[in-house]
mmCIF file of C-alpha atoms in Angstrom:
data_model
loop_
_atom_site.group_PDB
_atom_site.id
_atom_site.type_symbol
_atom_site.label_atom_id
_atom_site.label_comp_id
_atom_site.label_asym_id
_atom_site.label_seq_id
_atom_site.Cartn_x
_atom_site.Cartn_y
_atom_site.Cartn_z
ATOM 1 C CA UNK A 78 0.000 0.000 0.000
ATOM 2 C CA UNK A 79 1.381 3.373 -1.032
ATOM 3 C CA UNK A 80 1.847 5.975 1.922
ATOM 4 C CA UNK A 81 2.057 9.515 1.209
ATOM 5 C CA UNK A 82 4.860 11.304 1.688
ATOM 6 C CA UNK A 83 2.893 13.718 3.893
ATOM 7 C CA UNK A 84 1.446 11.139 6.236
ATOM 8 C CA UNK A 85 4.956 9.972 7.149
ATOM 9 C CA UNK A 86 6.173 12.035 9.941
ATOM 10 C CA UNK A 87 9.169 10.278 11.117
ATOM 11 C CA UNK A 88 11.895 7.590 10.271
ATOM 12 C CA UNK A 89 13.430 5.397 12.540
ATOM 13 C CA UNK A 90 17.006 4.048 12.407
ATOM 14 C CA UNK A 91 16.862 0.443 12.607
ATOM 15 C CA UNK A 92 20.620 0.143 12.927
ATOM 16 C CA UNK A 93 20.775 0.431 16.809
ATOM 17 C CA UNK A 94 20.503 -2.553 19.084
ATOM 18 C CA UNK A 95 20.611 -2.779 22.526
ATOM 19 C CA UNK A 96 24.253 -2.885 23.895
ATOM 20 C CA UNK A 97 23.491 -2.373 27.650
ATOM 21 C CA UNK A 98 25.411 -0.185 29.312
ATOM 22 C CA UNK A 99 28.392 -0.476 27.004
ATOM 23 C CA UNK A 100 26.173 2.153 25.634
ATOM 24 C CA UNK A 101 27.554 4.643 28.089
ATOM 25 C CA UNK A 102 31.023 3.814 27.252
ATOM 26 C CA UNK A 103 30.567 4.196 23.502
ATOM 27 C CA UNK A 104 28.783 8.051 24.386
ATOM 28 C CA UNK A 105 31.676 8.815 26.526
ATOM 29 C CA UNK A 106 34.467 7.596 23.564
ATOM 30 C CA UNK A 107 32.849 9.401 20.948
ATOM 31 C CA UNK A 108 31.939 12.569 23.156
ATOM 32 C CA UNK A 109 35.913 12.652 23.553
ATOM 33 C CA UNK A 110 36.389 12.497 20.250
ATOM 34 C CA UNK A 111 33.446 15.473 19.213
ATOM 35 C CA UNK A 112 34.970 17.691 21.770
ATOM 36 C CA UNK A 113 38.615 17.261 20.902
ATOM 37 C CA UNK A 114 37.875 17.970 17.079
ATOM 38 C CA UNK A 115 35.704 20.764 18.012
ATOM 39 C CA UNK A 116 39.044 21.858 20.067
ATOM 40 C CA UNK A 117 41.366 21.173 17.382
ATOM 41 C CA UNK A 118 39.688 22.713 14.560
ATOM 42 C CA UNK A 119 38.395 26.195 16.515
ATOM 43 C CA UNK A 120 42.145 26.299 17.544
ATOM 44 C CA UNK A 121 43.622 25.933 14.077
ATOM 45 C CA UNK A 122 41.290 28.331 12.913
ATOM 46 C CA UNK A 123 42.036 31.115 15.246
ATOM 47 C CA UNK A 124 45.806 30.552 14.966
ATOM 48 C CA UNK A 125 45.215 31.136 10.813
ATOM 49 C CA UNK A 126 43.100 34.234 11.474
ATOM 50 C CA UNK A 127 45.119 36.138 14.613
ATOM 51 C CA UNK A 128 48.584 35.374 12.421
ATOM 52 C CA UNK A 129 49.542 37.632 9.935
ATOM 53 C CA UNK A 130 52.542 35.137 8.872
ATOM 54 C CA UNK A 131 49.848 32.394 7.920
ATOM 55 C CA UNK A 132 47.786 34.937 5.426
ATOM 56 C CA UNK A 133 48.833 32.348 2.602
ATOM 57 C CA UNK A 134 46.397 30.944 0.286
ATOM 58 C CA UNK A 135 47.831 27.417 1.301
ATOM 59 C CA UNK A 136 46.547 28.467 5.104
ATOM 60 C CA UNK A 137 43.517 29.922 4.019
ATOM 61 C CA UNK A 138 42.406 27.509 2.025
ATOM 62 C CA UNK A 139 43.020 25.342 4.841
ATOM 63 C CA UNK A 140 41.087 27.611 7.367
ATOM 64 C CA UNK A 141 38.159 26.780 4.964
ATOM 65 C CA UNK A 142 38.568 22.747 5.256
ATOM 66 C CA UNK A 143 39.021 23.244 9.003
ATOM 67 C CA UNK A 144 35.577 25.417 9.104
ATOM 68 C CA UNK A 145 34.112 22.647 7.300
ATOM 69 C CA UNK A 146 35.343 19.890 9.548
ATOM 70 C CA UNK A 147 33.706 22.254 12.867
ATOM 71 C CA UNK A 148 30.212 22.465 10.758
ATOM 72 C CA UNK A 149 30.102 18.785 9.965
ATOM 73 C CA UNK A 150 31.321 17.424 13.460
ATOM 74 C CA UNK A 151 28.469 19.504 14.373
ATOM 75 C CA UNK A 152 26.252 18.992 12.247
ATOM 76 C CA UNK A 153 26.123 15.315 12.328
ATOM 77 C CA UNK A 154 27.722 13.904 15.877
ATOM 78 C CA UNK A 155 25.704 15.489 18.641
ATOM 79 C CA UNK A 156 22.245 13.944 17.111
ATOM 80 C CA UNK A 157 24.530 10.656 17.052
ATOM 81 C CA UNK A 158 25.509 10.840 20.634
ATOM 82 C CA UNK A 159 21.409 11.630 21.254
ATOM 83 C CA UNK A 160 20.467 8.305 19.533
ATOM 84 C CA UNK A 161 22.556 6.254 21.597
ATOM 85 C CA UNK A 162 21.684 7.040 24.563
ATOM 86 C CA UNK A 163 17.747 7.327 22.982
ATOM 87 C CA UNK A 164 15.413 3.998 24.113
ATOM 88 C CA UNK A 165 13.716 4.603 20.544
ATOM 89 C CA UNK A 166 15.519 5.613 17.600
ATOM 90 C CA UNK A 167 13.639 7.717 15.539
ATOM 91 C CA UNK A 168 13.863 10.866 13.881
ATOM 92 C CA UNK A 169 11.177 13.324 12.241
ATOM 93 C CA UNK A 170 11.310 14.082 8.623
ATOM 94 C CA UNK A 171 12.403 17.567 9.132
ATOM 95 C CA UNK A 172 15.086 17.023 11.226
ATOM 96 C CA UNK A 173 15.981 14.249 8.607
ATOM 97 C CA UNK A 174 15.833 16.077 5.891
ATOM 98 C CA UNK A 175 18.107 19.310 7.943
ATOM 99 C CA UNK A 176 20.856 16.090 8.935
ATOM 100 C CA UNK A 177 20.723 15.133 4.527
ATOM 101 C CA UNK A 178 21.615 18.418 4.122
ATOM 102 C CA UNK A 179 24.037 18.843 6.694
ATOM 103 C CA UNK A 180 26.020 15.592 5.939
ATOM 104 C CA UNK A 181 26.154 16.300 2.001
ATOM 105 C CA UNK A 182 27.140 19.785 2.542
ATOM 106 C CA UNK A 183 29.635 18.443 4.519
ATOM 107 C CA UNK A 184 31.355 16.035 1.844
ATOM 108 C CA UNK A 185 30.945 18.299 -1.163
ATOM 109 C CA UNK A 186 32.954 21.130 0.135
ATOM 110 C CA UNK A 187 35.353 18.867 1.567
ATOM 111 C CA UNK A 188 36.313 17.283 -1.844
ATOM 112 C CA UNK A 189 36.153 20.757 -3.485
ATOM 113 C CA UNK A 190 38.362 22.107 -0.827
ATOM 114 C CA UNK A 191 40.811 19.264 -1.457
ATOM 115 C CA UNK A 192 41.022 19.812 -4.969
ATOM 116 C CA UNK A 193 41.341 23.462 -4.512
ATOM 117 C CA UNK A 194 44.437 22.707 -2.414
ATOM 118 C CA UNK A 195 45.476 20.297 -4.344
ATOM 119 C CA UNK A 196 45.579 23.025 -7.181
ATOM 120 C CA UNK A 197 47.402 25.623 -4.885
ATOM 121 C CA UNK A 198 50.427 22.905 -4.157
ATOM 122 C CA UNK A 199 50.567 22.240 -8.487
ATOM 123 C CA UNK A 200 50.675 25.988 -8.860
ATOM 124 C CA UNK A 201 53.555 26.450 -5.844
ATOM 125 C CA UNK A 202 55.491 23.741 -6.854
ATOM 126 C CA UNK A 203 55.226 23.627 -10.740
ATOM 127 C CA UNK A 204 54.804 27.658 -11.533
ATOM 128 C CA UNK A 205 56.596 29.085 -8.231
ATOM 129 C CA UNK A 206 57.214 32.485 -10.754
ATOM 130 C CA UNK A 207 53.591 33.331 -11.372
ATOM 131 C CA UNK A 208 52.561 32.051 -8.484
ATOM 132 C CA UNK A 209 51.948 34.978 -6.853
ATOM 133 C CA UNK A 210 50.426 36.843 -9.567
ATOM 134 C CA UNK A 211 47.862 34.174 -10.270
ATOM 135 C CA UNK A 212 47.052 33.335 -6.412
ATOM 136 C CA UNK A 213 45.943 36.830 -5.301
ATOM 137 C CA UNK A 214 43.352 37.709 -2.600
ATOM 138 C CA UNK A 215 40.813 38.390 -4.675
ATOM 139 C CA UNK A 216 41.346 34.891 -6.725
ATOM 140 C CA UNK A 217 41.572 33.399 -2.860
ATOM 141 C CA UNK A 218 38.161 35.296 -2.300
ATOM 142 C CA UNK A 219 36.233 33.730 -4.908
ATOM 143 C CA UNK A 220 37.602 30.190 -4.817
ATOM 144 C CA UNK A 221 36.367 30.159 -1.086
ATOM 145 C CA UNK A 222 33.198 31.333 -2.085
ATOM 146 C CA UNK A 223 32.345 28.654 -4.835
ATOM 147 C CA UNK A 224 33.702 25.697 -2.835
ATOM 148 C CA UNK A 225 30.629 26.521 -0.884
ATOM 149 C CA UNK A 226 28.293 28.035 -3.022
ATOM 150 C CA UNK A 227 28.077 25.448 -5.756
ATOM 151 C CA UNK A 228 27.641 22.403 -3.083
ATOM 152 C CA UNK A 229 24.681 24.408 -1.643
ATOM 153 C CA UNK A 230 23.296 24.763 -4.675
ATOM 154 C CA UNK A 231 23.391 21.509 -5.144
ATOM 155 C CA UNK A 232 22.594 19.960 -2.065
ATOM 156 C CA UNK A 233 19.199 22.184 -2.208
ATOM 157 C CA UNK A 234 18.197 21.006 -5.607
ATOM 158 C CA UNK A 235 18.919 17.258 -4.263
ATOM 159 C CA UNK A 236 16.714 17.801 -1.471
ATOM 160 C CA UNK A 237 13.974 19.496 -3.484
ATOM 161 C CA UNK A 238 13.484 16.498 -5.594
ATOM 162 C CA UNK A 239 13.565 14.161 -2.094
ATOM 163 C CA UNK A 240 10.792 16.080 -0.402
ATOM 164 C CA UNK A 241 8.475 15.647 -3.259
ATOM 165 C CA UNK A 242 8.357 11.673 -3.252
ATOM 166 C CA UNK A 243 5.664 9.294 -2.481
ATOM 167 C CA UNK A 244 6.824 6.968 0.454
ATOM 168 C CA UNK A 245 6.201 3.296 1.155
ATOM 169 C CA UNK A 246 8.068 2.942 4.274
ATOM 170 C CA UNK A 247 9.728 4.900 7.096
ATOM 171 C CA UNK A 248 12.496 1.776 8.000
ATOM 172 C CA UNK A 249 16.231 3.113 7.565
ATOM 173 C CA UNK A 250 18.582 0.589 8.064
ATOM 174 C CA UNK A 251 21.008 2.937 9.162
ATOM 175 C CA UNK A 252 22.324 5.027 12.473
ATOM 176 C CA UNK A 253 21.583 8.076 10.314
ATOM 177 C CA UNK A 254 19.682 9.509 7.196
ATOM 178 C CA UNK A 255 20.954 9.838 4.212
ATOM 179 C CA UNK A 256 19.553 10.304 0.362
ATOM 180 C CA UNK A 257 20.127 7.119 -1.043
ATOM 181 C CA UNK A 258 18.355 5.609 2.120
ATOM 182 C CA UNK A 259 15.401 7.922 1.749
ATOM 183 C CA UNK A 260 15.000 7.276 -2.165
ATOM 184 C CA UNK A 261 14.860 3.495 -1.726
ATOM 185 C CA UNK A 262 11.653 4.095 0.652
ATOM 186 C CA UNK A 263 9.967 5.875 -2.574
ATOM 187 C CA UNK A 264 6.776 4.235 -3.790
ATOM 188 C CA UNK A 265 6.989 5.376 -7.179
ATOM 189 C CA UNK A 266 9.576 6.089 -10.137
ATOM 190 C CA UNK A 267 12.798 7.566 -8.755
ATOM 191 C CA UNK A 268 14.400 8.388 -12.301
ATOM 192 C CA UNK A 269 14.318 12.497 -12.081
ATOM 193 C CA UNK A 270 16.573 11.858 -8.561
ATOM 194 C CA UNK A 271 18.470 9.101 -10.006
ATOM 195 C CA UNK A 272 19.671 11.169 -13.111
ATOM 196 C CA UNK A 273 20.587 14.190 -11.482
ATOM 197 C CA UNK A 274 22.369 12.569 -8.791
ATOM 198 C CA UNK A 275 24.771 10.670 -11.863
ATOM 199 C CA UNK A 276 25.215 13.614 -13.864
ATOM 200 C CA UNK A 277 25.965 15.480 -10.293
ATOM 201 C CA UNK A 278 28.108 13.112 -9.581
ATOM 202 C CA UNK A 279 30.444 12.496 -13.070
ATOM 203 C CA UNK A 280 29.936 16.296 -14.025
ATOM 204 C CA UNK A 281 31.945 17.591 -10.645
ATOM 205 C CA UNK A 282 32.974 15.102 -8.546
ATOM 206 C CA UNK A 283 34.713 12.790 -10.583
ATOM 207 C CA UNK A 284 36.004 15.992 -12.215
ATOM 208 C CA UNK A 285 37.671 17.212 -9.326
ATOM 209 C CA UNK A 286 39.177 13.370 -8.476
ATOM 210 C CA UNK A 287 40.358 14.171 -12.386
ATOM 211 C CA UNK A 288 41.747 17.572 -11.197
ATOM 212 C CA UNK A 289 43.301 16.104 -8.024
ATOM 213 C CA UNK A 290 45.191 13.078 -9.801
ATOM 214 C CA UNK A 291 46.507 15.611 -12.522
ATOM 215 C CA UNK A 292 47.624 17.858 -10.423
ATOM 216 C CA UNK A 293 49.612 15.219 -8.018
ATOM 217 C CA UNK A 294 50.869 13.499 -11.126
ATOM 218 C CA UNK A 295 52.448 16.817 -12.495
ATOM 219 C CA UNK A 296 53.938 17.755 -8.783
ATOM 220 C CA UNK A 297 55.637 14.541 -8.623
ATOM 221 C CA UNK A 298 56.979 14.709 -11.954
ATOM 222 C CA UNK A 299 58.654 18.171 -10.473
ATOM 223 C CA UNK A 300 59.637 16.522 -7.245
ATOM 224 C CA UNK A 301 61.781 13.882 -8.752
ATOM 225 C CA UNK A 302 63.047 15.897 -11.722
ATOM 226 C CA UNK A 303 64.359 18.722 -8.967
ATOM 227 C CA UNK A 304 66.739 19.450 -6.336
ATOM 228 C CA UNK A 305 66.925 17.589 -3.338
ATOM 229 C CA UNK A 306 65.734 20.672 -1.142
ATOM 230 C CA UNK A 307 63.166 21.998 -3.294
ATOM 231 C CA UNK A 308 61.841 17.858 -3.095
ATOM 232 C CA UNK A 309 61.726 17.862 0.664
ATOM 233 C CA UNK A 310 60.020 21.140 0.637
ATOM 234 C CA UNK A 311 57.396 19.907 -1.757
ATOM 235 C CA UNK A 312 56.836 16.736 0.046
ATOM 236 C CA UNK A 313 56.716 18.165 3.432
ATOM 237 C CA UNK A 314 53.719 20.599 1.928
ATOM 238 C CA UNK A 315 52.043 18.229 0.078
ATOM 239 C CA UNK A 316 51.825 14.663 2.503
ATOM 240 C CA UNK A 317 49.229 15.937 4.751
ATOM 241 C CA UNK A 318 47.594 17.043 1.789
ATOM 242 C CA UNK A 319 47.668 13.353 0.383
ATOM 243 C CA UNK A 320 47.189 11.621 3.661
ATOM 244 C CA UNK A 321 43.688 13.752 4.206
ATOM 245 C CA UNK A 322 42.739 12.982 0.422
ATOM 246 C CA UNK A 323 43.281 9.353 0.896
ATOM 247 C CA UNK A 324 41.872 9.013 4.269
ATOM 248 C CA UNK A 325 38.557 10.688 2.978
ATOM 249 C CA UNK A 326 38.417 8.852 0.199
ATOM 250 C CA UNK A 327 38.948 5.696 2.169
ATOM 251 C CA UNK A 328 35.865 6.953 4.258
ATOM 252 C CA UNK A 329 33.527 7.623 1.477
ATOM 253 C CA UNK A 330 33.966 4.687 -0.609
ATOM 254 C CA UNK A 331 33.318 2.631 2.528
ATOM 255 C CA UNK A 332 30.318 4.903 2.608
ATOM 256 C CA UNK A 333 29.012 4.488 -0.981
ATOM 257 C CA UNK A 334 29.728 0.537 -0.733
ATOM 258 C CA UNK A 335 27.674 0.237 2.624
ATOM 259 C CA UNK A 336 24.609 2.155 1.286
ATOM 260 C CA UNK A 337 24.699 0.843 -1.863
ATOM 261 C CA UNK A 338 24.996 -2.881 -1.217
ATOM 262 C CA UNK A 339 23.051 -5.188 0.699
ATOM 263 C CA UNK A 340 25.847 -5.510 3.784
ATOM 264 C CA UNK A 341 23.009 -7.929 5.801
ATOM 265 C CA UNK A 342 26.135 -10.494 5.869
ATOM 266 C CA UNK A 343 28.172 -8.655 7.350
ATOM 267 C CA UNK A 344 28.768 -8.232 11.157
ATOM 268 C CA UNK A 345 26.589 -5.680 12.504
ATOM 269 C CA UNK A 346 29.325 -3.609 14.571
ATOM 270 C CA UNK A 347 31.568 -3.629 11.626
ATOM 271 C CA UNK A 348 29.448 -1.931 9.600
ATOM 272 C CA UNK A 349 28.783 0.689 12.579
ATOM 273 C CA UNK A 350 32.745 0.976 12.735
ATOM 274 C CA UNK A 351 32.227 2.315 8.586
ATOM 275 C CA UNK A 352 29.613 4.223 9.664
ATOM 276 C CA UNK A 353 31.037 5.906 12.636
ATOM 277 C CA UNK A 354 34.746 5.636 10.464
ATOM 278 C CA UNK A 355 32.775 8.441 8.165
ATOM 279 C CA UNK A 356 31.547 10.356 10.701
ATOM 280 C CA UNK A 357 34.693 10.723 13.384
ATOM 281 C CA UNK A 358 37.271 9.718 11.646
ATOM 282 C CA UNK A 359 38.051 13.457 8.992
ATOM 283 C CA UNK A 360 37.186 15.731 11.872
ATOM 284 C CA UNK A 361 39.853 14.803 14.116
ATOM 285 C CA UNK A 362 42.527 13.359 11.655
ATOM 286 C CA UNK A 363 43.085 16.849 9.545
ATOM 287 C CA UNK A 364 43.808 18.886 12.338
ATOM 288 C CA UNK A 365 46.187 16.303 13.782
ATOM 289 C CA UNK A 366 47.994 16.007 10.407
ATOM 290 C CA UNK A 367 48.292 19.776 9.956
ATOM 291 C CA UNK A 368 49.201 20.839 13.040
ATOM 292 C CA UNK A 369 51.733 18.072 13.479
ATOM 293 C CA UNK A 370 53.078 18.443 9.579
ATOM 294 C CA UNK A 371 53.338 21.993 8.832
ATOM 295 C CA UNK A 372 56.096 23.722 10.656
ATOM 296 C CA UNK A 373 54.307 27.293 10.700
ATOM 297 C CA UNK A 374 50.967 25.896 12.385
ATOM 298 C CA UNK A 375 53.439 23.443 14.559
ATOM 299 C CA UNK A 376 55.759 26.376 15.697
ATOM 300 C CA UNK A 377 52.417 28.590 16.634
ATOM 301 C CA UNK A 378 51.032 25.726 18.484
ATOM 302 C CA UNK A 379 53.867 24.948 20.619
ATOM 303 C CA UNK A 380 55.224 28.689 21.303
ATOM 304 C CA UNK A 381 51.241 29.262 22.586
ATOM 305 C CA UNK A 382 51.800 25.723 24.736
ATOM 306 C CA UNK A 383 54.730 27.243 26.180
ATOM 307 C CA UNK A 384 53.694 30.394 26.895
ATOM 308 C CA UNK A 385 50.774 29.123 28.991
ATOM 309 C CA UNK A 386 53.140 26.726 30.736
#
């Protein structure tokens, strides 16, 4: 029997199981883990914005990503921690619709951010002349502004098309909403969402993976073909730059393959771990990786540890 999309006022996650009080445990872990990357990122950001010396495009292109790791945390982890302490896990359509938004928002400008940055190091490294003349602030301005302007865009469109489906079902067999989860409830044809989200998807994303592997290819070509100081300069700028790519990337194809596929043989916690892997995992790595990598972050960090001590 068809239900109406209007006549469905909530979802519920049907992901959770009782764990007992271990349930405590895994809200204490993971509340550790939301405050220290809401620490690390709000730190990082104010050391970019009070320095003067870090008014780079590398840095604040960077202040961008770590903006983007504080709204996602946010956006996404303390309705998590909510749920597992929650006897029944359910959410309304709203509020599902608000954590959609929030979670692609989230993803988007993190891959455009890491191709932007992943254009800044080709530029540095491969045109260090014009470099400066092509990388002003204005250039800077607007690059910021379309990382996030064209994913909410986006994102809204997505959405539209979601809120005006027939549903059959309010069962999501995960610990959080997402669009492909919500489109598989859909009673009728889902061809209009299905189309935009491949052409979305081929158009710009796998454009900026496209982007991203051209412009590593061409900066290694420059680190082995140069000097060995300009090599460890280019590698010491550009590994947390890879190691943040790959990690991502390792998170969101573990993403796509668990809402994609029917994972029903697979051990329930593991495919919380992916889940949770997604969620935690960006937020606190990138700060750790920057602030531990670059020596201009690393040398404000530990002058302001020292000064307090």
């Amino acid at each position: 029997m068809t239900i109406n999309s209007t006549l469905v006022t909530h979802f519920t996650f049907a992901a959770y199981f009782d764990i007992g009080l271990l349930k405590y445990l895994v809200f204490a872990i993971l509340m550790c883990l939301y405050l220290f990357s809401v620490f690390a990122n709000v730190l990082l950001i104010v050391i970019i914005c009070m320095n003067r010396t870090l008014h780079e495009p590398m840095y604040l292109f960077l202040c961008s990503l770590f903006v983007n790791e504080l709204y996602g945390s946010t956006g996404l982890l303390p309705f998590l921690l909510l749920q597992i302490l929650a006897d029944v896990h359910t959410v309304p359509v709203p509020l599902c619709r608000l954590q959609i938004f929030c979670l692609y928002i989230y993803v988007n400008v993190q891959f455009y951010t890491l191709a932007v940055l992943s254009y800044d190091r080709y530029l540095a490294i491969c045109c260090p002349l014009q470099y400066n003349g092509w990388m002003t602030s204005r250039k800077i301005a607007l690059l910021i502004t379309l990382m996030w302007f064209f994913p909410v865009v986006a994102i809204v469109i997505m959405i539209s098309l979601n809120a005006s489906l027939q549903l059959c079902g309010n069962i999501i067999e995960r610990l959080y909403c997402d669009n492909y989860s919500v489109v598989k409830l859909a009673c009728h044809d889902t061809t209009v969402n299905n189309v935009y989200g491949i052409i979305y998807t081929f158009c710009v994303l796998f454009s900026l993976i496209l982007l991203i592997l051209y412009t590593y290819i061409k900066i290694l070509i420059v680190i082995f073909s140069g000097s060995k100081q300009s090599r460890r300069k280019a590698v010491s700028t550009c590994t947390p730059h890879l190691a943040s790519l790959l990690n991502f990337s390792c998170g969101c194809f573990l993403e796509v393959i668990q809402s994609r596929f029917n994972m029903n043989g697979v051990p329930i916690l593991f495919r919380i771990f992916l889940s949770l892997y997604f969620l935690i995992c960006q937020p606190v790595f990138n700060p750790v990786v920057y602030g531990l990598t670059l020596t201009k972050i690393r040398i404000i960090c530990k002058s302001l540890v020292f000064r307090q001590i």
